[in-house]
mmCIF file of C-alpha atoms and ligand atoms in Angstrom:
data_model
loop_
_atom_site.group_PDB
_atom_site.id
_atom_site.type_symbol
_atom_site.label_atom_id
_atom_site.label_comp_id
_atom_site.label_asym_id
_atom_site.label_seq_id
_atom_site.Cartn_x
_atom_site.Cartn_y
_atom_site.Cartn_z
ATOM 1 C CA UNK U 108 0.000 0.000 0.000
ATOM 2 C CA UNK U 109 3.119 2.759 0.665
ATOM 3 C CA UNK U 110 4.730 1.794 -2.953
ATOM 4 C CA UNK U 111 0.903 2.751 -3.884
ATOM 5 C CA UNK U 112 0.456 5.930 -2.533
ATOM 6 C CA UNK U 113 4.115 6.759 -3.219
ATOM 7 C CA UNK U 114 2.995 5.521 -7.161
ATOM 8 C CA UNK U 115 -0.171 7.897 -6.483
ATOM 9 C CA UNK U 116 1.982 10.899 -5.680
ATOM 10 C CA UNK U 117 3.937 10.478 -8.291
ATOM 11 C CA UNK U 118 1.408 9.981 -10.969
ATOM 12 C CA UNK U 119 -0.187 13.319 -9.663
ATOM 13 C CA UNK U 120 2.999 15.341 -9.208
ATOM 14 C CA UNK U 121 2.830 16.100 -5.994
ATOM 15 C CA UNK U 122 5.818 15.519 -4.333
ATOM 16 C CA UNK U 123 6.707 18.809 -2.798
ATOM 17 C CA UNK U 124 3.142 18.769 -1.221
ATOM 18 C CA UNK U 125 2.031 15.011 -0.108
ATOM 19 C CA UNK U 126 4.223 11.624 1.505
ATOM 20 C CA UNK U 127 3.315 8.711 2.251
ATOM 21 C CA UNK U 128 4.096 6.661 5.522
ATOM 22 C CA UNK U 129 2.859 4.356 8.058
ATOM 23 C CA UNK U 130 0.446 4.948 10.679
ATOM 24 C CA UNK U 131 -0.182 1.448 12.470
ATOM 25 C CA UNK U 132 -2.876 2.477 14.818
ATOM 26 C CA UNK U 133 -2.269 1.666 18.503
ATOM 27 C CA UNK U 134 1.672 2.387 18.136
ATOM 28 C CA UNK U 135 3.510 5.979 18.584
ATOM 29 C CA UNK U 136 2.465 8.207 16.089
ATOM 30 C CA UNK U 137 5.764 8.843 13.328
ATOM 31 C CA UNK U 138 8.222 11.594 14.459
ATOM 32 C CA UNK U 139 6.463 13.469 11.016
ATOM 33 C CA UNK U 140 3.104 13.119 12.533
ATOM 34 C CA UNK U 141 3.799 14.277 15.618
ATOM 35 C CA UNK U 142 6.090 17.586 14.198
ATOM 36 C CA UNK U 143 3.159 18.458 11.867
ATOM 37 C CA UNK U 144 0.470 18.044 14.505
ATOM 38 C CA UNK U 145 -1.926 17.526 11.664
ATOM 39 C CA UNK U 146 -5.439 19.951 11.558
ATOM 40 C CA UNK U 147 -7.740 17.627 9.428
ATOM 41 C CA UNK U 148 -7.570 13.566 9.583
ATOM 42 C CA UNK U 149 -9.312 11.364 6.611
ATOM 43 C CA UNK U 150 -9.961 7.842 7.420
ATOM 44 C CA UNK U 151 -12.297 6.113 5.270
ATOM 45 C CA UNK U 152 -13.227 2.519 5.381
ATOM 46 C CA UNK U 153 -11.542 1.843 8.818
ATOM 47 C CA UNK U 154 -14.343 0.068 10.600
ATOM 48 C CA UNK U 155 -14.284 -3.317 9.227
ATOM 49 C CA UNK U 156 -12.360 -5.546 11.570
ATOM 50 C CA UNK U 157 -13.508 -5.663 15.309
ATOM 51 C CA UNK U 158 -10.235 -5.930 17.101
ATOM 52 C CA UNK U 159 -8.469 -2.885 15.607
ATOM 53 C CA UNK U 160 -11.266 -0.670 16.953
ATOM 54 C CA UNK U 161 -9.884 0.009 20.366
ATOM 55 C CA UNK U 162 -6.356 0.660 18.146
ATOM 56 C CA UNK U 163 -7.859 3.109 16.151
ATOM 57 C CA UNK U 164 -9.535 4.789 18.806
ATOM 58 C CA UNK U 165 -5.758 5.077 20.479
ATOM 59 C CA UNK U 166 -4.465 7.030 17.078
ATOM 60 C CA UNK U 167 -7.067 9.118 17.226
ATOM 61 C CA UNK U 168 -7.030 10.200 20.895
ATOM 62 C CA UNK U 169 -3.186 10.576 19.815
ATOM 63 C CA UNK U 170 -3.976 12.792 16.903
ATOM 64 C CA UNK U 171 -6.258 14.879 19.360
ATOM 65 C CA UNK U 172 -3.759 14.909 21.789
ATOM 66 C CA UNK U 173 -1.016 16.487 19.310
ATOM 67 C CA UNK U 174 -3.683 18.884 18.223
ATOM 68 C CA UNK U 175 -6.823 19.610 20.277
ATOM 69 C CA UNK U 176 -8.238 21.742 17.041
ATOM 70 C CA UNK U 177 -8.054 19.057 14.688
ATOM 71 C CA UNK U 178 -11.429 17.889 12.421
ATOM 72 C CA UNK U 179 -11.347 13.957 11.883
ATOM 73 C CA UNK U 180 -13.773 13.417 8.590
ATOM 74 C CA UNK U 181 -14.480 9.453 9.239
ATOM 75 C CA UNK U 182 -16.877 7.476 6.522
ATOM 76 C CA UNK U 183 -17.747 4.180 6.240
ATOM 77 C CA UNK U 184 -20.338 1.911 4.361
ATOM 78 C CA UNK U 185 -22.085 -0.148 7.293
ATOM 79 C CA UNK U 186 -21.769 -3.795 6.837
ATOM 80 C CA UNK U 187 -22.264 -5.000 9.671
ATOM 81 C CA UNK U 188 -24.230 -3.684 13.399
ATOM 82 C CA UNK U 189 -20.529 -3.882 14.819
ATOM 83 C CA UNK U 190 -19.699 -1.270 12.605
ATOM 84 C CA UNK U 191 -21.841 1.327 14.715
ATOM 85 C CA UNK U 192 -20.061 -0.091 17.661
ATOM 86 C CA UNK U 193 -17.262 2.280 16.463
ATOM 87 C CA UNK U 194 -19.313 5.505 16.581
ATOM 88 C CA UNK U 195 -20.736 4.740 19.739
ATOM 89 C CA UNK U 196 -17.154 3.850 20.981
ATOM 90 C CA UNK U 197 -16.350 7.523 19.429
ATOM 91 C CA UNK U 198 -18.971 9.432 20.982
ATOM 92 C CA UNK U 199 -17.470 8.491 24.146
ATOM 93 C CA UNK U 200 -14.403 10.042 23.342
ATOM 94 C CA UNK U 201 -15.435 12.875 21.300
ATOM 95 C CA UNK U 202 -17.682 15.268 19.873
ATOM 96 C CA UNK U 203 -19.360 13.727 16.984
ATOM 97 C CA UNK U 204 -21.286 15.247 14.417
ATOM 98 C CA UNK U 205 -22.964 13.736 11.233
ATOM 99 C CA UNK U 206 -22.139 15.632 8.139
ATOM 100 C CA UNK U 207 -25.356 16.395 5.573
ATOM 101 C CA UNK U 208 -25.154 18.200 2.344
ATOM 102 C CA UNK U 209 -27.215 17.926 -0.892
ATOM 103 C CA UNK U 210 -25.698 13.898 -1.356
ATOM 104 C CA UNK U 211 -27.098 12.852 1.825
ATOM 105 C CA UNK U 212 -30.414 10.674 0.616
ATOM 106 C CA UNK U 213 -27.884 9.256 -1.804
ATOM 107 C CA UNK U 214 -25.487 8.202 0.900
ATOM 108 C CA UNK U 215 -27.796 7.621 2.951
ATOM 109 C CA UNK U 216 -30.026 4.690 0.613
ATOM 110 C CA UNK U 217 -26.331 3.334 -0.257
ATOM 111 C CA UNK U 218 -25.611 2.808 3.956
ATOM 112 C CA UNK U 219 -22.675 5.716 3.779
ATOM 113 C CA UNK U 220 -21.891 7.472 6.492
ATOM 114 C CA UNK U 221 -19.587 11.001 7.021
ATOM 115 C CA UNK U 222 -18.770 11.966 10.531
ATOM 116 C CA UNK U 223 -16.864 14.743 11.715
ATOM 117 C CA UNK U 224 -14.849 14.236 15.116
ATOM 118 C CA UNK U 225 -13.506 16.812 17.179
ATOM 119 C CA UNK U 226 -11.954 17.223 20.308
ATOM 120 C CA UNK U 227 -14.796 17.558 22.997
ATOM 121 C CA UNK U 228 -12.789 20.299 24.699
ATOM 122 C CA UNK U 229 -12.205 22.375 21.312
ATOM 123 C CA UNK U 230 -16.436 21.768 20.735
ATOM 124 C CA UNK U 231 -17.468 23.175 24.006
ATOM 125 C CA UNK U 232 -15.261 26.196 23.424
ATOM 126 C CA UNK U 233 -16.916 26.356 19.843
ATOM 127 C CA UNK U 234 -20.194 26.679 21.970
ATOM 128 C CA UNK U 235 -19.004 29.397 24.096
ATOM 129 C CA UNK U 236 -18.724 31.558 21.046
ATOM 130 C CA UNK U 237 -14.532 30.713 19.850
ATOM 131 C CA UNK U 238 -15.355 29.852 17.009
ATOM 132 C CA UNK U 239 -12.175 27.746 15.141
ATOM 133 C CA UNK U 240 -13.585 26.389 11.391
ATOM 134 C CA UNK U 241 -14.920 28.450 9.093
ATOM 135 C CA UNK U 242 -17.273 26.606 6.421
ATOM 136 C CA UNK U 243 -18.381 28.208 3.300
HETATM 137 C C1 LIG D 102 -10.723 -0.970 3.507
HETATM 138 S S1 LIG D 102 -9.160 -0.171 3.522
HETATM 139 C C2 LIG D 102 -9.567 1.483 3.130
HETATM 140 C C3 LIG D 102 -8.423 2.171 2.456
HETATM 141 C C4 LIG D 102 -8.666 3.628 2.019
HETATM 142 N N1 LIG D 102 -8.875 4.495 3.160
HETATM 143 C C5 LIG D 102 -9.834 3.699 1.072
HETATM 144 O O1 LIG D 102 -10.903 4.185 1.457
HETATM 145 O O2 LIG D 102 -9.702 3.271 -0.061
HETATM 146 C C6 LIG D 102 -8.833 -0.150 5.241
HETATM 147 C C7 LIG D 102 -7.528 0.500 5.637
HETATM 148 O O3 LIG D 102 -7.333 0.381 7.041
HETATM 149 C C8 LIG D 102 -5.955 0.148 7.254
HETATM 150 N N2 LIG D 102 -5.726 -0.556 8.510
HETATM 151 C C9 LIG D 102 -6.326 -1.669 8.961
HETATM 152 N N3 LIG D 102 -5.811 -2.028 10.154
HETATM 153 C C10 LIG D 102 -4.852 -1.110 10.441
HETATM 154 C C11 LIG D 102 -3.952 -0.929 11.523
HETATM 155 N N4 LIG D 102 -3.953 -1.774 12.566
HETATM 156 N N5 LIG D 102 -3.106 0.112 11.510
HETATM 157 C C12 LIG D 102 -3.121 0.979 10.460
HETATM 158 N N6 LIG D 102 -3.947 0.866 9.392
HETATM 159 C C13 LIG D 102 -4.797 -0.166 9.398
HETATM 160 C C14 LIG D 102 -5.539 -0.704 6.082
HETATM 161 O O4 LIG D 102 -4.166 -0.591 5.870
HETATM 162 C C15 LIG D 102 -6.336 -0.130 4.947
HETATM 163 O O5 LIG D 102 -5.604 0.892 4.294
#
C-alpha cells in the first residue's frame, strides 16, 4: 500500500506537497506526525475488523492529543451492526457530528456514512462563542 500511494503521488505530481508513511494504529504516532500536529484527519473505510477498533480509537485520541483543534472526517459503508459499535465507541471520546449536504439521501439509501470528530474540549469552546472552522 506505501509503494501505492508513493505511485499515487507520483502519478499526480505532488511531491513537494504530499508523503506517504505508516500509521499502524495503537503504536507511537511517526516523528512526522507528531512535528506536523496535523489539523484535518481522513480515514475512510476503517471500521471493518472488530479488534483494531480500540487501536484506532488510540491514534485518534493521539492525533487529538497532538492537536486539540483538529477535524477527523471518518466514513464508512455499514456492513455490519458492529460497525456502529465504532461511533458509539467515538462518541465516548469525542464530539461527533454527522455531516449532511445535498448527497445525503444518496449516501444515505447506499448505507454511507460522514462523521466529523472533534476534540470535545475544542467543541465546548466552539459553543461558548470561539469559534475555530470556518465553512463556506
Ligand atoms: C478498507 S481499507 C480502506 C483504504 C482507504 N482508506 C480507502 O478508502 O480506499 C482499510 C484501511 O485500514 C488500514 N488498517 C487496517 N488495520 C490497520 C492498523 N492496525 N493500523 C493501520 N492501518 C490499518 C488498512 O491498511 C487499509 O488501508
Amino acid at each position: 500500500m506505501l509503494e501505492l500511494m508513493q505511485h499515487n503521488i507520483r502519478l499526480n505530481e505532488v511531491e513537494s506537497r504530499a508523503s506517504a508513511l505508516v500509521l499502524n494504529w495503537g503504536e507511537p504516532l511517526p516523528e512526522a506526525v507528531v512535528r506536523q500536529r496535523p489539523n484535518v484527519v481522513l480515514a475512510a473505510e476503517c471500521v471493518y475488523f472488530e479488534p483494531a477498533f480500540p487501536l484506532l480509537m488510540q491514534t485518534l485520541k493521539d492525533l487529538f492529543a497532538l492537536n486539540d483543534e483538529a477535524a477527523v472526517y471518518f466514513c464508512f459503508k455499514k456492513r455490519r451492526r458492529a460497525d456502529m459499535q465504532f461511533v458509539k465507541m467515538a462518541r465516548k471520546a469525542f464530539a461527533v457530528d454527522d455531516m449532511f449536504d445535498e448527497d445525503r439521501p444518496v449516501f444515505s439509501r447506499q448505507a454511507l456514512f460522514l462523521f466529523r470528530f472533534r476534540s470535545k474540549t475544542a467543541a465546548s469552546g466552539e459553543a461558548n462563542g470561539a469559534s475555530w472552522i470556518h465553512e463556506s
